[in-house]
Every structure is written in C-alpha cells, then in structure tokens.
Coordinates of C-alpha atoms in Angstrom, one line a residue:
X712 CA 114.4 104.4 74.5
X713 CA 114.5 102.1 77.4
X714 CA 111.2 100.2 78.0
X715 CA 110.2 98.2 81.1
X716 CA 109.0 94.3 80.2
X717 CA 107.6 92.7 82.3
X718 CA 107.0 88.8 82.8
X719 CA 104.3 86.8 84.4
X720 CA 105.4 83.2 86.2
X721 CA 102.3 81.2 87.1
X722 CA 101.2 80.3 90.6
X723 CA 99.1 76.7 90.9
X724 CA 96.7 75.7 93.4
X725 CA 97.3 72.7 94.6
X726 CA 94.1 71.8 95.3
X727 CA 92.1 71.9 92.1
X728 CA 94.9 72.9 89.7
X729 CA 94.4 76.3 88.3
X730 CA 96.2 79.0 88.1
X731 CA 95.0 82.1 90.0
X732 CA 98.2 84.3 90.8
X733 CA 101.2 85.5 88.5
X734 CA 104.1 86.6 90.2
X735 CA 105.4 89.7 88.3
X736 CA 109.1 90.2 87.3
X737 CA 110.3 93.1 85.7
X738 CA 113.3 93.6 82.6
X739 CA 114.8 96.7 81.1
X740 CA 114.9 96.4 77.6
X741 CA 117.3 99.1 75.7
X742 CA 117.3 98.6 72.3
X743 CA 121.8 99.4 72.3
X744 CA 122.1 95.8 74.0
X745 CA 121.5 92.6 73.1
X746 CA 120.2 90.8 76.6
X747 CA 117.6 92.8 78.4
X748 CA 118.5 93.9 82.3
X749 CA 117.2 92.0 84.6
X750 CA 115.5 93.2 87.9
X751 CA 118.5 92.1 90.5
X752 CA 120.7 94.0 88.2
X753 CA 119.3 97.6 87.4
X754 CA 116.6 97.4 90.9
X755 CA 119.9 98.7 93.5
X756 CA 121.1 101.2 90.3
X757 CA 117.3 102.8 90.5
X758 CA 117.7 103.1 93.8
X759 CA 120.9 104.1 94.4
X760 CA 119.8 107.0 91.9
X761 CA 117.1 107.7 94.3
X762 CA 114.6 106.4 91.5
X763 CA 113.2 103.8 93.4
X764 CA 109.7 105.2 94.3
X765 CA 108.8 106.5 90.4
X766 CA 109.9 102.6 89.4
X767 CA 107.9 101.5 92.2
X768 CA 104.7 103.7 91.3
X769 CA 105.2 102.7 87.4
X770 CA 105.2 98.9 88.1
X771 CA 101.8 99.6 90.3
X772 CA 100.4 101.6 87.7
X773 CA 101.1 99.1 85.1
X774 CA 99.5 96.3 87.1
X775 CA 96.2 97.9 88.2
X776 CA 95.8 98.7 83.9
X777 CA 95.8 95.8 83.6
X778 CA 93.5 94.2 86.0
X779 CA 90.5 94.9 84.1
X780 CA 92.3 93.3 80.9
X781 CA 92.0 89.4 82.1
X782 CA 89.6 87.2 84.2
X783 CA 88.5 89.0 88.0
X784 CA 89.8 85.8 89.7
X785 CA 93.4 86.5 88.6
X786 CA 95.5 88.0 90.9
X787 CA 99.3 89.9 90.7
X788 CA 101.9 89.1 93.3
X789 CA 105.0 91.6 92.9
X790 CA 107.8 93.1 95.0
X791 CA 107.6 96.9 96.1
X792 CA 110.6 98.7 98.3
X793 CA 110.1 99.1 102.2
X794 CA 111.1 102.7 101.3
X795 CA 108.6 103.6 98.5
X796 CA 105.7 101.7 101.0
X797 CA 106.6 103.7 103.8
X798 CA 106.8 107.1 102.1
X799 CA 103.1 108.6 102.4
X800 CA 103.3 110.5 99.2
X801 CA 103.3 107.2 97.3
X802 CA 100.9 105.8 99.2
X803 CA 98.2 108.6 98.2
X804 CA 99.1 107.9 94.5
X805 CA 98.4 104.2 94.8
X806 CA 95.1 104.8 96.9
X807 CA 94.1 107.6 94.5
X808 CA 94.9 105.9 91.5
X809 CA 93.2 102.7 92.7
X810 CA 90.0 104.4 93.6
X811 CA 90.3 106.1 89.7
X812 CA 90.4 103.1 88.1
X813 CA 88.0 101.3 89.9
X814 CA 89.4 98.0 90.0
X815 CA 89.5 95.2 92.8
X816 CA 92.0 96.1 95.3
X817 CA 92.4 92.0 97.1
X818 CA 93.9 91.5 93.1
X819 CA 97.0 93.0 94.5
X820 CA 99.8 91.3 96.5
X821 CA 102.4 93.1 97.7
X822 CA 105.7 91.3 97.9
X823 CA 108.0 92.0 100.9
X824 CA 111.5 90.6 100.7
X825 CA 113.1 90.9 104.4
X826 CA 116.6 90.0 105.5
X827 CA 116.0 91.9 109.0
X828 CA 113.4 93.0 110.8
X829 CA 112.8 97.1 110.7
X830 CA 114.3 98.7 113.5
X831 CA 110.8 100.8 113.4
X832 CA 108.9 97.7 113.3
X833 CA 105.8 99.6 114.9
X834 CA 106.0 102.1 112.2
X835 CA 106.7 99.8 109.5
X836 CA 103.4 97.2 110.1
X837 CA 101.2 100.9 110.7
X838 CA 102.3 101.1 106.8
X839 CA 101.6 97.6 105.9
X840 CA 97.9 98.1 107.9
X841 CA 97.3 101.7 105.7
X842 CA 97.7 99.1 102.5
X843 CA 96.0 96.2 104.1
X844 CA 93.0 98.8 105.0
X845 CA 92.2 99.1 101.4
X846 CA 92.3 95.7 100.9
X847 CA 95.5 94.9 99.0
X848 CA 96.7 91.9 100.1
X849 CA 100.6 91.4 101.6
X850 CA 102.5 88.8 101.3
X851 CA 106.4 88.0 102.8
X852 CA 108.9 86.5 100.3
X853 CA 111.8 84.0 101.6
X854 CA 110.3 83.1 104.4
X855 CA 111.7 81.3 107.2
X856 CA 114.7 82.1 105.7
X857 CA 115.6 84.5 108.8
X858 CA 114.5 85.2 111.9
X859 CA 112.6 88.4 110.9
X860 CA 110.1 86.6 109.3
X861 CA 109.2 85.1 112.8
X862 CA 109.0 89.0 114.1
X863 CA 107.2 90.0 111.9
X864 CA 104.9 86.9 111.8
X865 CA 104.1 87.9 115.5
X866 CA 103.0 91.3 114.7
X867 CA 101.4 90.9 111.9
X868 CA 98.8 88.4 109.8
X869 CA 99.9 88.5 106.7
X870 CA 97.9 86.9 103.4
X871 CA 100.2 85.0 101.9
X872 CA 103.8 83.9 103.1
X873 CA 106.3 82.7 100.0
X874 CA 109.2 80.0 101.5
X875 CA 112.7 80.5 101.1
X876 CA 114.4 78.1 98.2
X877 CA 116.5 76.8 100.1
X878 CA 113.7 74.6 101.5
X879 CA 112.2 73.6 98.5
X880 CA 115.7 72.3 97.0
X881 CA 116.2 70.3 100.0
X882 CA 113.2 68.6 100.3
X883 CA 115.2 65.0 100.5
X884 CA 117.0 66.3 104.1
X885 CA 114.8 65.2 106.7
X886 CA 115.8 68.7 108.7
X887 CA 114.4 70.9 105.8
X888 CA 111.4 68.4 105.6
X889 CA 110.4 68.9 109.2
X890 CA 110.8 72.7 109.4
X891 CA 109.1 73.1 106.1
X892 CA 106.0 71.0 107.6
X893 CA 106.1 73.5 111.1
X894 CA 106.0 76.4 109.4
X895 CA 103.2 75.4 106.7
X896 CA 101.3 74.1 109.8
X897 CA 101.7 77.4 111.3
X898 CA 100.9 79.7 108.2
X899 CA 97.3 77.1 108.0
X900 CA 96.4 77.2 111.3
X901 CA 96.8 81.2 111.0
X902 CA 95.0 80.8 107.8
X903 CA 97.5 82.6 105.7
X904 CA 98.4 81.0 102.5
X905 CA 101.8 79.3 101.3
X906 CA 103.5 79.3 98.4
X907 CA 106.7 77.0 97.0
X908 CA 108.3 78.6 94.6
X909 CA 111.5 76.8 92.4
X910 CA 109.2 74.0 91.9
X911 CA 111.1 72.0 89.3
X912 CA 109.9 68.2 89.0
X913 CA 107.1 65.7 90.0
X914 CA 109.0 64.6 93.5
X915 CA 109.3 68.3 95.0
X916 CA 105.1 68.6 94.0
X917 CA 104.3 65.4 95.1
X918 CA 105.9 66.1 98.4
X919 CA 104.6 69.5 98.7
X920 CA 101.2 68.8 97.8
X921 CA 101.4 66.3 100.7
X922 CA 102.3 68.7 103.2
X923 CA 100.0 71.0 102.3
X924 CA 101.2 73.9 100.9
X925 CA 98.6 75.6 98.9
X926 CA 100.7 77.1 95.6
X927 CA 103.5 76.0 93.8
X928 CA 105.5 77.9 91.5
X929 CA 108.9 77.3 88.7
X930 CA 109.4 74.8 85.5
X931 CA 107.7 71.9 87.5
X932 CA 104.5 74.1 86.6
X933 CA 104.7 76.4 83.5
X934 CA 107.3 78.8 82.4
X935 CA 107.0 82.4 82.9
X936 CA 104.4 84.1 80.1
X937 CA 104.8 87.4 78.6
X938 CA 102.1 90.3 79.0
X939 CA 100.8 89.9 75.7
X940 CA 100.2 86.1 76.1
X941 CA 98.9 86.6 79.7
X942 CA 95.9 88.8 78.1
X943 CA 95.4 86.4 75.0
X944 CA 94.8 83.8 77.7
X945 CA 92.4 85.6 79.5
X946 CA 90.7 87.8 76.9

C-alpha cells in the first residue's frame, strides 16, 4: 500500500543559532517503484482527483500527533490548499481535532503559496482570520515574488513571510540585494518574521544575517531529517 513520508528541513535562527521550526515536505512511497513521489508531482494528481482536502486533513492530523512527541518550542511550517482552508467542513475538523488533542495551536504554520491574489480577497483573509483566531500561525511562501504578496500584505499581518529563491540566489546583483533589504525592513518593522530558504554556503548566510533576516533554511544549514530522527532528537 501507498504510504505518505514525510521529511523535516530545519529552520535556524539567526540570532542564537538553534533550530525552532521544520518545514514539512511530503513523499508517496509505493512499494511497486523504486523512487518515492514527490509532492510537486502527485499534489495536482490529488487534486485533480478532488482528493485534495482528505490529503490536506491527513498531513494536519499527522502533525498535531506529533506535537506532543518532541520539545514544546519546536514548531511545524507546511503548505495547505486555498481550497481545503476555505472549505468550512475542514476547518471544524482541524479546530475539533486540535481542541481533542490538546496540543499548542502557535506550533502550527500554515504555508500559503500565492501566484495571484484571490479574486474574493475579503473572503479569503475572513478564512485566514477563523485560523489565525485559534492561534495557528500563517505564513506566505515566495514572497515578493509577485505582486499579490503586496495585496495581501496590506490586508493582512501575517506571522511569518518565506522570500522567493530567486532573491536568495542572487544575492551578488545589487538589484536583488536592495529589494531583498526593503522588504526585510518592511516584514521587521511590521514585526512579522522572515525566512531565507535555499541557503547553500557561508556568503549567502553571512549576507543574510547582516540584513537581518531572522531564519535561514537549505544545505548551508542541515539537510532535511526524517520523522523518526526528528523524534530521536527531541525525545
């Protein structure tokens, strides 16, 4: 039978060094093949099979088990469809099964990835408030990468804003620098956090600590874990 694996990529704080966030990244593994699935592969199958919220809700479930299983001050940052947020049935299994479990709700990030902004924008950031309201923390992925992350930066505070990679990889153009620095002086002056993900080697750190971004991510920091090494770590 098909299983879902998931994998754990470390977050650091650049200001004391630890890591307190995984972003979470999902793989099919069926036992007929020999590579697992990745997510940007079987994701648009589920939901072009109209799967999407029962993946969604079986990701969330997955997380919030296992909360309780490593240190409180660890957090989870992963990626849920517009659709599945926005559909009210899913969000009374989330809240219920949250309440159930009784776990810390802020321990949650939920990951938007936005090419364009929601022609319902109203509607759409009255769903992101219903999550925020219980205290699960949102977070916009690529950002700066088009203008709806402006739009929606107007409308909304988020917690946590995740740049695009293009801005990381170009660190050495002067352009990329500058915009880079706006928009982290923005985010800190809004007091919502930044994250650098694709952070490779010493320079792009270096230059990112000085700028003041407050979590970097990639093979500049630690390669992704799996779930059973994640709980050995913290157990």
């Amino acid at each position: 039978s098909t299983s879902l694996l998931l994998s754990f990529r470390p977050m650091m704080n650049t200001q004391n060094d630890t890591i307190e966030n995984y972003e979470i990244a999902g793989k099919l593994k069926c036992p007929s093949l020999k590579e697992d699935i990745l997510q940007r592969i079987f994701l648009p199958i589920v939901n072009r099979l109209g799967l999407g919220r029962e993946y969604d809700f079986t990701l969330v479930k997955h997380v919030i088990d296992l909360l309780p299983l490593v240190d409180k001050n660890i957090s989870f940052t992963f990626n849920l469809s517009p659709f599945s947020l926005r559909d009210k049935g899913f969000q009374e299994k989330v809240f219920r099964y949250l309440e159930e479990k009784e776990v810390d709700p802020s321990r949650l990030i939920i990951q938007l990835y936005e090419r364009k902004a929601h022609h319902d924008l109203s509607g759409y950031l009255k769903t992101l408030k219903s999550f925020r309201v219980k205290g699960i923390q949102i977070c916009i992925d690529n950002f700066g990468s088009s203008n709806a992350s402006m739009e929606y930066m107007k409308h909304f505070k988020f917690d946590m804003v995740q740049f695009d990679r293009d801005y990381v990889t170009d660190l050495e153009n002067e352009t990329t620098y500058a915009m880079l620095h706006s928009l982290i002086k923005m985010s800190k002056s809004l007091q919502v956090k930044t994250v650098a993900k694709w952070v490779d080697n010493e320079a792009q750190k270096k230059k990112l600590k000085v700028l003041g971004i407050n979590y970097i991510q990639g093979f500049g920091v630690s390669k992704a874990i799996t779930e059973d090494e994640l709980i050995n770590r913290y157990n």
